[in-house]
CSV table of C-alpha atoms in Angstrom, one decimal:
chain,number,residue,atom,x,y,z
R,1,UNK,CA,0.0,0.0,0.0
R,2,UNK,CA,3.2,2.4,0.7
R,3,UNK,CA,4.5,1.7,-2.7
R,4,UNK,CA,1.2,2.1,-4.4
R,5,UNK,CA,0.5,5.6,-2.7
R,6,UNK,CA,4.4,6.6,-3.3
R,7,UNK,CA,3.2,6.1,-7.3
R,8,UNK,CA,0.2,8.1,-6.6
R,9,UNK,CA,1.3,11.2,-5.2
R,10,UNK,CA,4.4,10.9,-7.6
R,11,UNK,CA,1.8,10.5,-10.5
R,12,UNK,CA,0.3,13.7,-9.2
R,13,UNK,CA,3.4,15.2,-8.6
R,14,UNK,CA,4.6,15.0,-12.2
R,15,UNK,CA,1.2,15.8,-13.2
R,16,UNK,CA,0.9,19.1,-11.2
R,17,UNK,CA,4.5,20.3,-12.5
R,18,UNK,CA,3.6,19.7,-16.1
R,19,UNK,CA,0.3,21.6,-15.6
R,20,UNK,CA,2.4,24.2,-14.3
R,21,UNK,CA,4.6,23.9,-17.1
R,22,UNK,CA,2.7,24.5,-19.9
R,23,UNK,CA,0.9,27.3,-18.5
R,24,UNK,CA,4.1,29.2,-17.3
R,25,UNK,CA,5.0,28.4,-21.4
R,26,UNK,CA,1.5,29.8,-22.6
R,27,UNK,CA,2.1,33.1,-20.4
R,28,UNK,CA,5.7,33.0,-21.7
R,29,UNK,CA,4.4,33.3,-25.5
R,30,UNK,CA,1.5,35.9,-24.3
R,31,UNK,CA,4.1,37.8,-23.4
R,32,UNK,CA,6.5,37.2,-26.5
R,33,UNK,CA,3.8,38.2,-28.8
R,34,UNK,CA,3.6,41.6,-27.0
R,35,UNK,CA,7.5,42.1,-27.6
R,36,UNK,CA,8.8,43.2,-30.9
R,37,UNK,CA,8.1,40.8,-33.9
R,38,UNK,CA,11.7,40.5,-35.1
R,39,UNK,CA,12.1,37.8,-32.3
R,40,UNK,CA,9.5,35.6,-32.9
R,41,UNK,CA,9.9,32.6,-35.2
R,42,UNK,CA,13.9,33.0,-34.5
R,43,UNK,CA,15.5,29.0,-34.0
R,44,UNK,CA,15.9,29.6,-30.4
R,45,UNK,CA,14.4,28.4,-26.8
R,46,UNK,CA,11.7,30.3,-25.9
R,47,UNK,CA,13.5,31.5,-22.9
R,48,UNK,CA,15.9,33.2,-24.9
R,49,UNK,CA,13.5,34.1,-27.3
R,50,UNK,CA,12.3,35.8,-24.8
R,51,UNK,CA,15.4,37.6,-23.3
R,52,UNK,CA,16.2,38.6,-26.5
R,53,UNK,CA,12.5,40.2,-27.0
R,54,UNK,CA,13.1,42.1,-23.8
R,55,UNK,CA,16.2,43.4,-24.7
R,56,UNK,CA,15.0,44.8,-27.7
R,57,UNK,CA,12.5,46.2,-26.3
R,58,UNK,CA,14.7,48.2,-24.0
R,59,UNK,CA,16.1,49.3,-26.6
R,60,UNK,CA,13.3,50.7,-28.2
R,61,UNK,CA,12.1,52.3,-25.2
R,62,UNK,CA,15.2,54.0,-25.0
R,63,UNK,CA,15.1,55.5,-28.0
R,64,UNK,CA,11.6,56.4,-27.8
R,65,UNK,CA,12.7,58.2,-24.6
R,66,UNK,CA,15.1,59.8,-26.5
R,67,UNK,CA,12.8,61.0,-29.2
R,68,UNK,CA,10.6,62.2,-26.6
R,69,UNK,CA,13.1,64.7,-25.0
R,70,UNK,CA,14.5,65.4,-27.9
R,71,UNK,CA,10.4,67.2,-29.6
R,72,UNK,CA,10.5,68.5,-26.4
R,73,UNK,CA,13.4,70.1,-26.4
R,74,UNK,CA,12.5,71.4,-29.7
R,75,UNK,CA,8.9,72.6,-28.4
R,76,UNK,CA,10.0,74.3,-25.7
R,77,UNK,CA,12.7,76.3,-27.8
R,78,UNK,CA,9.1,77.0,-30.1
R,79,UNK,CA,7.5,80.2,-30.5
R,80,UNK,CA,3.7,79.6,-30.1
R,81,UNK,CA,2.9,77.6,-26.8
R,82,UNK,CA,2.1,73.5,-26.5
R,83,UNK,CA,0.5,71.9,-24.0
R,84,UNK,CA,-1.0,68.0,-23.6
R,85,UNK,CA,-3.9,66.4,-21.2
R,86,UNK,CA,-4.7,63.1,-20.8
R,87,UNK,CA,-7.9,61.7,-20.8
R,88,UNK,CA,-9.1,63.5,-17.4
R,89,UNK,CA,-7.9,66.8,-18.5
R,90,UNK,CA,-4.7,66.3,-16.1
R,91,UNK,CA,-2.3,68.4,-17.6
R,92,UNK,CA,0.6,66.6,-18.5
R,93,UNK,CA,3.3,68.9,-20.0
R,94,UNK,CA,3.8,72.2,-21.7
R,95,UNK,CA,6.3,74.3,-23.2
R,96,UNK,CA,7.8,77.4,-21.6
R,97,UNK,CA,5.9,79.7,-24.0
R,98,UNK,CA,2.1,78.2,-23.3
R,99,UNK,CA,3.7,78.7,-19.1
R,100,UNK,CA,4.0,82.0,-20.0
R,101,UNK,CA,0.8,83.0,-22.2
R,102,UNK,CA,-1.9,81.2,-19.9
R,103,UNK,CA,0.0,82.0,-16.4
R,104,UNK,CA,1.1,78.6,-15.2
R,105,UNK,CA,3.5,79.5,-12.4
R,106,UNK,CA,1.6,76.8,-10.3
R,107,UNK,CA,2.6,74.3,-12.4
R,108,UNK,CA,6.1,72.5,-12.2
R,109,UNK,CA,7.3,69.5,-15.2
R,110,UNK,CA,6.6,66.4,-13.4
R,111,UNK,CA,3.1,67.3,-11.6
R,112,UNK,CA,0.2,66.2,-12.5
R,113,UNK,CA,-2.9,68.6,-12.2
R,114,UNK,CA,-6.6,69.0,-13.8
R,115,UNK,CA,-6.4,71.9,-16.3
R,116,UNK,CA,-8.8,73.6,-14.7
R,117,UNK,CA,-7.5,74.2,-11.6
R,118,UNK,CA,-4.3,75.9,-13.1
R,119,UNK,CA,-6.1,78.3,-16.0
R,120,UNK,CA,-9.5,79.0,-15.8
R,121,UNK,CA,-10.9,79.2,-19.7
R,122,UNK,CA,-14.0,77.6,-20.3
R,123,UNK,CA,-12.8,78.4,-23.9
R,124,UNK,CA,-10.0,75.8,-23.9
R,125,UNK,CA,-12.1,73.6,-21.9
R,126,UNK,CA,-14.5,73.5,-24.1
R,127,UNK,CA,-11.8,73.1,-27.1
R,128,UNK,CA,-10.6,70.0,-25.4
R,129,UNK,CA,-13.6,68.1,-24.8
R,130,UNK,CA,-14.8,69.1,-28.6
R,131,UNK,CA,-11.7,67.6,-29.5
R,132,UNK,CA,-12.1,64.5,-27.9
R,133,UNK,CA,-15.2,64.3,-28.6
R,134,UNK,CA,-14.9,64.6,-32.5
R,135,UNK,CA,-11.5,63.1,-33.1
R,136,UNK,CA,-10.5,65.7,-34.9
R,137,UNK,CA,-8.6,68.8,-35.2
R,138,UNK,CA,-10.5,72.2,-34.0
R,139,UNK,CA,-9.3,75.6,-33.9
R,140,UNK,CA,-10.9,78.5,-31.9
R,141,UNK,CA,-10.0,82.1,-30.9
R,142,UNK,CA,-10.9,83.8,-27.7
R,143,UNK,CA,-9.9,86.4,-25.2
R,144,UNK,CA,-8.2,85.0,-22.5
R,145,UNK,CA,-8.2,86.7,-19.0
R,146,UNK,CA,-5.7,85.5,-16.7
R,147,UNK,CA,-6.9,84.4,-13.3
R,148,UNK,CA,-5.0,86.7,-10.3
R,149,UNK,CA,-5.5,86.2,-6.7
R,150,UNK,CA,-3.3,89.1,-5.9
R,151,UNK,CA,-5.0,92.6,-5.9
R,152,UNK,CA,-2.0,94.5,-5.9
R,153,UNK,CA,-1.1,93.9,-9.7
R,154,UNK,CA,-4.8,92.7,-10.7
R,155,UNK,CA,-4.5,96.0,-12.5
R,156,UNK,CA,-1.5,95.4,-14.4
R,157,UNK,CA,-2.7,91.9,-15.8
R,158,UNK,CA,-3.5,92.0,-19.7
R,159,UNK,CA,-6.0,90.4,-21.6
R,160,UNK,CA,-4.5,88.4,-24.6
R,161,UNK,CA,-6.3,87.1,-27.6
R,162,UNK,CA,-5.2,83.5,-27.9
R,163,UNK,CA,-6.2,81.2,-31.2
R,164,UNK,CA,-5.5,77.6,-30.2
R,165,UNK,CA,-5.7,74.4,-32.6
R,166,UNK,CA,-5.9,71.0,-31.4
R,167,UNK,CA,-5.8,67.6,-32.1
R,168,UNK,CA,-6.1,64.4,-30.6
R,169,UNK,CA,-3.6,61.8,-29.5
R,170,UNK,CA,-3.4,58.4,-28.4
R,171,UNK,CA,-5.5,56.8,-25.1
R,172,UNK,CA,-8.1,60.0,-25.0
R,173,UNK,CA,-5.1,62.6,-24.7
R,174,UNK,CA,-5.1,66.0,-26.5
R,175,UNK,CA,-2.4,68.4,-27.8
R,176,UNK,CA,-2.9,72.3,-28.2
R,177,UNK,CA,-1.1,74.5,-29.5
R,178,UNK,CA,-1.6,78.0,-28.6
R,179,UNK,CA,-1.1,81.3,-30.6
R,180,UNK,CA,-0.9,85.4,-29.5
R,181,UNK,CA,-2.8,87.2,-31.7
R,182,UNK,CA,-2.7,90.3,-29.5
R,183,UNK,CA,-0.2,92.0,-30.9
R,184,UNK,CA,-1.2,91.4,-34.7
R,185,UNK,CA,-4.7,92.7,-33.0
R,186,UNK,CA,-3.0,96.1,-31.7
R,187,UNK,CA,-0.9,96.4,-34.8
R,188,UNK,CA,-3.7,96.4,-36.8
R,189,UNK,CA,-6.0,98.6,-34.5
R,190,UNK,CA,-3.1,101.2,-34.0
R,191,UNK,CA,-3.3,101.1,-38.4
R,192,UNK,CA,-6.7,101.7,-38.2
R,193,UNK,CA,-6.4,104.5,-35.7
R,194,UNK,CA,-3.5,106.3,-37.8
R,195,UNK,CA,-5.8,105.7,-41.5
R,196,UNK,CA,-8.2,107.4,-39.3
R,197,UNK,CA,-6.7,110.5,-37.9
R,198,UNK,CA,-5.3,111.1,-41.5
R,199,UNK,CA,-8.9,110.6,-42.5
R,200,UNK,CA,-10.0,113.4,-40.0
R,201,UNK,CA,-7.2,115.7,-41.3
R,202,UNK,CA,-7.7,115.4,-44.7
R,203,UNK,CA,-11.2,116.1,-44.3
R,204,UNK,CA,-11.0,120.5,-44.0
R,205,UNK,CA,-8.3,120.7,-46.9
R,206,UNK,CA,-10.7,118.5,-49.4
R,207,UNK,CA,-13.3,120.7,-48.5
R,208,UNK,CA,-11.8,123.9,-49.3
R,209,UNK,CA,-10.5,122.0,-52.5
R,210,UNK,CA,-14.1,121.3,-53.3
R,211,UNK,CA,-14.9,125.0,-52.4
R,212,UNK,CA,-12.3,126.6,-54.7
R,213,UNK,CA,-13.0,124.6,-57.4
R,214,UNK,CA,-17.1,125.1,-57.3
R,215,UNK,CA,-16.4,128.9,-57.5
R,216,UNK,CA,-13.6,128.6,-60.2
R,217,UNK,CA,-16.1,126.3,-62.4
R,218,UNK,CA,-19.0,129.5,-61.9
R,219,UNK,CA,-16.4,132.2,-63.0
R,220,UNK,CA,-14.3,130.4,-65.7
R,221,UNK,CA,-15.5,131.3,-69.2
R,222,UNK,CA,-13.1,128.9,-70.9
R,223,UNK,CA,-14.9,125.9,-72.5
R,224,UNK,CA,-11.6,123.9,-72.2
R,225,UNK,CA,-10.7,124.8,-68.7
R,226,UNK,CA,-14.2,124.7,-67.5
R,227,UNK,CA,-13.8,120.7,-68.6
R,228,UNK,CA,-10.6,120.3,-66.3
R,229,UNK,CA,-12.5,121.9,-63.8
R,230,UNK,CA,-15.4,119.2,-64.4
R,231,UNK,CA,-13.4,116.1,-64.2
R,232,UNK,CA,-11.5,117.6,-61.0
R,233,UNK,CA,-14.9,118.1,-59.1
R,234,UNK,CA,-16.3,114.2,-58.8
R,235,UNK,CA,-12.7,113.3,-58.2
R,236,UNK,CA,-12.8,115.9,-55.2
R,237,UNK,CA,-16.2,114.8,-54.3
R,238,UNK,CA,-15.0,110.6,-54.6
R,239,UNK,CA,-11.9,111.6,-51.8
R,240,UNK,CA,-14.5,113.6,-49.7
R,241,UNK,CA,-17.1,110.4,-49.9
R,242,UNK,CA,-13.9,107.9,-49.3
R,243,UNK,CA,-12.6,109.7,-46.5
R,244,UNK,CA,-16.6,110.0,-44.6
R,245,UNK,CA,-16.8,106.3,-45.4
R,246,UNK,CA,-13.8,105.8,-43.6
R,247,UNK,CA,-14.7,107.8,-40.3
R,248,UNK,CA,-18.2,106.6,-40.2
R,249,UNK,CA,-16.7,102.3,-40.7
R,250,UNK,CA,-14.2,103.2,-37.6
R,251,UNK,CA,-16.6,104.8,-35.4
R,252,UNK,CA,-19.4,101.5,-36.3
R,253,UNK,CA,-16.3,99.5,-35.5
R,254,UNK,CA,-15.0,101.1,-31.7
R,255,UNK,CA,-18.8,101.2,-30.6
R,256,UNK,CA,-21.6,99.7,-32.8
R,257,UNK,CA,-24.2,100.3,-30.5
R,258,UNK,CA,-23.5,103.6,-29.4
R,259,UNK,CA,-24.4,104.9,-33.1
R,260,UNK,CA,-27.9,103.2,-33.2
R,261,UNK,CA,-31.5,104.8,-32.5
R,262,UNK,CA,-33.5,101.8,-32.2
R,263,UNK,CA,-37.3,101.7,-32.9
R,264,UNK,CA,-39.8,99.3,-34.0
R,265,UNK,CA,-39.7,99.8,-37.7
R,266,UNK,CA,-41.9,98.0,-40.9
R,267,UNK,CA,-39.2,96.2,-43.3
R,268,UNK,CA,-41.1,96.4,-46.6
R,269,UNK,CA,-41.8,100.1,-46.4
R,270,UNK,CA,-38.1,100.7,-45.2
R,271,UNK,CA,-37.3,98.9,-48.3
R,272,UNK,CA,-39.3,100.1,-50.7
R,273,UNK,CA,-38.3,103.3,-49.5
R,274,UNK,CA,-34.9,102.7,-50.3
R,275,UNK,CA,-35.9,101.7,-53.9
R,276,UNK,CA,-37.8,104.8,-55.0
R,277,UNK,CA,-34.5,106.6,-53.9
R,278,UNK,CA,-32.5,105.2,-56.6
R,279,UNK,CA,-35.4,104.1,-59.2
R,280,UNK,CA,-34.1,107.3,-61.7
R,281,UNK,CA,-31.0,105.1,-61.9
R,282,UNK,CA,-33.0,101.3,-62.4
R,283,UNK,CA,-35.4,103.5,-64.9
R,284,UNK,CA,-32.0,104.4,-67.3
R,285,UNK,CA,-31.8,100.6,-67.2
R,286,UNK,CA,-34.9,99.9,-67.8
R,287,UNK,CA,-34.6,97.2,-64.5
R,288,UNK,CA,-37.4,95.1,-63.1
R,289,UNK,CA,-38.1,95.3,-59.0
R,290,UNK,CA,-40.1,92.7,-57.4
R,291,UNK,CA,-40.4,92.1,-53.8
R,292,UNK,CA,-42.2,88.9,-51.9
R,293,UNK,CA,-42.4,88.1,-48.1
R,294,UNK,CA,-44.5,89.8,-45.4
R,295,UNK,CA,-46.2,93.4,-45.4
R,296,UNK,CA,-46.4,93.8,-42.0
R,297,UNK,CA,-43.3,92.4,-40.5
R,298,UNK,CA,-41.8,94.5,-37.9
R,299,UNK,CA,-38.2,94.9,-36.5
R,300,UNK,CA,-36.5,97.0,-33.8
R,301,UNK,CA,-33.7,98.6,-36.0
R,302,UNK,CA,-32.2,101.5,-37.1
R,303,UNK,CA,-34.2,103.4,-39.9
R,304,UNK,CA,-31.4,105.5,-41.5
R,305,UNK,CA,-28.9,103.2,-41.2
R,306,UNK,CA,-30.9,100.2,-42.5
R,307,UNK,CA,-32.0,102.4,-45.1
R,308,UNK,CA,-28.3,103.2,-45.8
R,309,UNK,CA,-27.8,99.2,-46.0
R,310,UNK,CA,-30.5,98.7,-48.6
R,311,UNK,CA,-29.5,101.8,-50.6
R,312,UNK,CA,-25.9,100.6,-50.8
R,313,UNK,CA,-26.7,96.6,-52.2
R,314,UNK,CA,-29.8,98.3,-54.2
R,315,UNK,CA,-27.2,100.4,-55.4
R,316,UNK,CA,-24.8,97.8,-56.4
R,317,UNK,CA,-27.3,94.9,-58.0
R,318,UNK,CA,-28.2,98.1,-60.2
R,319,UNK,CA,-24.7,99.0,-61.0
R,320,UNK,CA,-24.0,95.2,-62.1
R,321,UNK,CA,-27.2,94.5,-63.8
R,322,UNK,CA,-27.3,94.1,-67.4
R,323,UNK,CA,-30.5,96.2,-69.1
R,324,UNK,CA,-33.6,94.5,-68.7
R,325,UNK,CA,-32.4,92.7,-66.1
R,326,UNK,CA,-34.2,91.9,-62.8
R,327,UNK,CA,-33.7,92.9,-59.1
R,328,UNK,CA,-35.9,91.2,-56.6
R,329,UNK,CA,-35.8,90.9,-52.6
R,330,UNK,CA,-37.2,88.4,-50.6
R,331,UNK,CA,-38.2,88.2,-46.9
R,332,UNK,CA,-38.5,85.6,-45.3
R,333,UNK,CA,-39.0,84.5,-41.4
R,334,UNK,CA,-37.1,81.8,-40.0
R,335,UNK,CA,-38.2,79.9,-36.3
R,336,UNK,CA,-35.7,79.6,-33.9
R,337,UNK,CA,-36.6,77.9,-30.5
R,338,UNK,CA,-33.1,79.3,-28.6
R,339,UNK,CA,-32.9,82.4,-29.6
R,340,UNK,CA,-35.3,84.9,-31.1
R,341,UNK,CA,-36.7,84.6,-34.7
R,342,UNK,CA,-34.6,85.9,-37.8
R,343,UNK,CA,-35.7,87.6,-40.8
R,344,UNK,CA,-33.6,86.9,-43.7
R,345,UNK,CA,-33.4,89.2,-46.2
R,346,UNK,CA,-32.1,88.5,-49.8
R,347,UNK,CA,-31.2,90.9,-52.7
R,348,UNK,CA,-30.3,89.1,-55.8
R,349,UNK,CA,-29.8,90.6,-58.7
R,350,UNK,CA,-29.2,89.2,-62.6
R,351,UNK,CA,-25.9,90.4,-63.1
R,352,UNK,CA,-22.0,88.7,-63.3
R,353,UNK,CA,-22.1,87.6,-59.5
R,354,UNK,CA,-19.2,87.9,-57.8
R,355,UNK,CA,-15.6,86.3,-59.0
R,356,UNK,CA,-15.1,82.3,-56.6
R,357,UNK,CA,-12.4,84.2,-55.7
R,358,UNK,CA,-13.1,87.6,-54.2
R,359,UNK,CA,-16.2,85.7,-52.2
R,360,UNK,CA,-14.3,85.6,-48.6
R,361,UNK,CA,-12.8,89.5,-49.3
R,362,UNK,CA,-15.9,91.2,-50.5
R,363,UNK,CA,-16.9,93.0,-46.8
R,364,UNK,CA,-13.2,93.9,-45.9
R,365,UNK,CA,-12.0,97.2,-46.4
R,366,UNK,CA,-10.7,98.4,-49.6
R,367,UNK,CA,-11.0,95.5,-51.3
R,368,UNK,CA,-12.4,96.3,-55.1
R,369,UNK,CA,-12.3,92.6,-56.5
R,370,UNK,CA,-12.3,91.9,-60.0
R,371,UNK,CA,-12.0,95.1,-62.6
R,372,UNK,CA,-15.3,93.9,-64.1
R,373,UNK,CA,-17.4,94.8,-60.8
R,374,UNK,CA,-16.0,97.8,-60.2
R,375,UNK,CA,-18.1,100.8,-60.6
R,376,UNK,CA,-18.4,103.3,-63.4
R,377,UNK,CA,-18.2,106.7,-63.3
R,378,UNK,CA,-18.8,109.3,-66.3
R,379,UNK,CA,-16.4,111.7,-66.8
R,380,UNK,CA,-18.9,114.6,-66.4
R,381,UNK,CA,-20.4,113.9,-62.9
R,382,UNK,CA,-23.5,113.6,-64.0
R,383,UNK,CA,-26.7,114.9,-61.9
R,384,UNK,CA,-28.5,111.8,-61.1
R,385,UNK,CA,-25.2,110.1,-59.6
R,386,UNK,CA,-24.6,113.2,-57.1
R,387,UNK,CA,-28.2,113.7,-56.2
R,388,UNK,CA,-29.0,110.5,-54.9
R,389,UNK,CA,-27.4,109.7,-51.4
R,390,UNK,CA,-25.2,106.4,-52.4
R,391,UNK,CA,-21.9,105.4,-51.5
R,392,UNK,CA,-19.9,105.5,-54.3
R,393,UNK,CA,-16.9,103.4,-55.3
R,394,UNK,CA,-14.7,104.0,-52.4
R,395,UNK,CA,-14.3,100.1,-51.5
R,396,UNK,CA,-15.8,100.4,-48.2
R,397,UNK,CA,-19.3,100.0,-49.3
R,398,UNK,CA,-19.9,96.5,-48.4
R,399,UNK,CA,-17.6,97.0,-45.1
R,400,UNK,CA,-19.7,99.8,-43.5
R,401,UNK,CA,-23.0,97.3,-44.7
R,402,UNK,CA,-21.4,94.3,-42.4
R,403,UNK,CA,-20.5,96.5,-39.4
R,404,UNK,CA,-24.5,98.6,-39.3
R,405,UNK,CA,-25.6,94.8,-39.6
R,406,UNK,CA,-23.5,93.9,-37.2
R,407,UNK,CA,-24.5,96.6,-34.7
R,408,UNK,CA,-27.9,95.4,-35.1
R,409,UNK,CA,-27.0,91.8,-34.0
R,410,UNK,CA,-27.1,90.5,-37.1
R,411,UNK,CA,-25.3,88.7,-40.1
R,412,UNK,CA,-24.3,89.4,-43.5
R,413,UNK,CA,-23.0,86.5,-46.5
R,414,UNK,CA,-22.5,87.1,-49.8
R,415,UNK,CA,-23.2,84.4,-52.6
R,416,UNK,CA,-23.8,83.7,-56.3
R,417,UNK,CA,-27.6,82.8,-56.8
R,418,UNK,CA,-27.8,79.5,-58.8
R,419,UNK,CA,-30.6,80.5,-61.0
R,420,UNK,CA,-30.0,83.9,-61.9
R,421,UNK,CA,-26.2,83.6,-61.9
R,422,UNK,CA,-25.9,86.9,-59.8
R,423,UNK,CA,-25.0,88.3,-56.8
R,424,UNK,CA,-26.9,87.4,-54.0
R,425,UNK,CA,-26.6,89.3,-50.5
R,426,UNK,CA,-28.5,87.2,-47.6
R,427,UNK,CA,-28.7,89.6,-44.1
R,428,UNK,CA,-29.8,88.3,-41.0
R,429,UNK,CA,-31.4,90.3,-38.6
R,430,UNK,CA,-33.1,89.3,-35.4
R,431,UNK,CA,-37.0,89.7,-35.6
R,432,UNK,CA,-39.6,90.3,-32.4
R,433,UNK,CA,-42.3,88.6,-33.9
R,434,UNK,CA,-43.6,85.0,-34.1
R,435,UNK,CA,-44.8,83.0,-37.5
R,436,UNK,CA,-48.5,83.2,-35.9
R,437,UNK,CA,-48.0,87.1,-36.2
R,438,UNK,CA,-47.3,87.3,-39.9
């Protein structure tokens, strides 16, 4: 019976330590198939299959390591800022320039902390978990306040305008890289400022150009100087127009609201209006008007300076409208459950449209497009351009249209119209009326 039981627990014996065997072996080649393939298949025990996987894997983490130090030497030697979370929003590293724009004196390499404690911007928050979110890169620009506990120099902290573009990485992280804009912002404010001063101070000298040459065309007998003095005056009178444009666009621009006498006003009348104003010019055209949407749909707006919208694109779809052609506007209200309703309003007209190209330029200042748009003037200065109130072509037309529409709250695109081939102005303005009202 001792022999027999000897056999038995030997049988087990051997038994267990095979058992154990294979599965030490089967956790052996788990783990060789997470080491580098270059390993695997080689002639060799698996042991040393397997001390050769590790060693090469060593190897690689080394020079990932090195890698890694090495972008980050490079990033913190960058000029725009870079910072990376993980999937918490811990912030995990950052360059010496993102330290310095988003005030991260808290924050030392090595620590670990949630975003939000060390910079509060619901901006880049918000950037971050959009990122995530999407898997994909984002980009957004705000103005970034920096947090200060300490009241003493609370006054000499500066707002910045950051733009920041993201993207995501591996295991829910994200990386952002952060921009100044501030001092492209001042630099192009401190232009406008300058344009604008000369703008004041070239107002009284054109004016007592214009002057002077009024009287010289009353007294000069002289068909052929009286001529010069013709095709001086709407030159004169185009500087004295360019320069008004330019005062009134910078004073929309420092305080939109400020400029604005609001009052509950009817849009097709406003409109219409607008139209019978410049109807002598339509007339030499022989131009159709038409005009669909709501009679009685009310808006709390600026009269002149609406009116001074409509004039300005009536003005233009007549300009670039073939004879015969057609000019229509068309109202229309459009529901919105968060916010209040919005009437759009589009003018489209049967003319060239605008060039693919000048589409994203056509509101900035200046900006004249294509030669084929740009507006005629006869060499006489006729009557009929100088008595009707119209901005002529000083290029800041469309720019002083987007800023009043602006000021109102609203929006402002221009298109080509895919019927009539023209151009196609669509303005959106907030409305304080329901659909049940119309």
């Amino acid at each position: 019976m001792t022999l027999i039981a000897f056999f038995v627990g030997l049988t087990l014996g051997v038994g267990f330590w095979l058992w154990r065997r294979n599965k030490l072996y089967r956790q052996l080649e788990q783990i060789l198939g997470l080491l580098p393939s270059s390993v695997i298949g080689v002639s060799l025990p698996l042991v040393s299959q397997l001390r050769s996987g590790i060693a090469l894997a060593n190897q690689q983490s080394l020079q990932l390591k090195t890698q890694l130090q090495m972008n980050q030497e490079i990033l913190q030697v960058a000029p725009i800022g870079y910072l990376e979370v993980d999937e918490e929003n811990q912030l995990i590293w950052c360059n010496e320039q993102a330290r310095i724009l988003l005030e991260l004196h808290r924050w030392e390499p090595g620590q670990v902390r949630l975003l939000l404690e060390l910079v509060r911007s619901y901006e880049l928050d918000q950037l971050i978990e959009q990122t995530r979110h999407q898997q994909k890169p984002c980009e957004q620009e705000w103005v970034f306040h920096p947090d200060c506990s300490d009241a003493a120099v609370i006054g000499e902290m500066r707002s910045l305008t950051l733009r920041a573009s993201s993207l995501p990485l591996a295991y829910g992280q994200v990386g952002v890289f952060l921009e100044n804009r501030q001092p492209l912002i001042e630099l192009s404010q401190s232009r406008d400022r300058w344009v604008s001063d000369l703008a004041h101070e070239l107002r009284t000298p054109l004016t007592s150009i214009r002057l002077v040459t009024e009287t010289l065309q009353k007294r000069l007998q002289s068909t052929k100087e009286r001529s010069l003095i013709d095709r001086l005056l709407p030159e004169v009178n185009r500087l004295m127009n360019l320069v008004q444009d330019w005062l009134e666009l910078s004073h929309l621009e420092q305080d939109p609201s400020k400029h604005l006498t609001l009052k509950l006003v009817e849009l097709r009348s406003l409109i219409h209006s607008a139209w019978e104003t410049i109807e002598p010019l339509a007339r030499q055209k022989q131009l159709s008007f038409s005009y669909s949407g709501s009679d009685t749909l009310l808006i709390k707006a600026d009269a002149s300076r609406l009116t001074q919208v409509f004039l300005n694109l009536l003005d233009n779809s007549i300009k670039y409208t073939p004879l015969e052609g057609a000019i229509r506007v068309e109202v229309n209200l459009i529901p919105n459950k968060d916010i209040p309703n919005l009437v759009q309003i589009n003018i489209i007209d049967s003319g060239i449209g605008f060039p693919e190209f000048d589409l994203p330029h056509v509101f900035e200042r200046l900006y004249r497009g294509d030669p084929s748009r740009r507006r005629q003037h006869n060499s006489s200065g006729t009557s009929e351009e100088l008595s009707v109130v119209v901005t002529t072509g000083s290029g800041l037309g469309l720019a002083i249209v987007r800023q009043i529409v602006i000021a109102h709250g609203g929006s402002v695109k221009a298109k080509n119209h895919p019927e009539t081939g023209g151009a196609w102005l669509q303005i959106e303005l907030p409305s304080f009326q329901s659909p049940l009202e119309i």
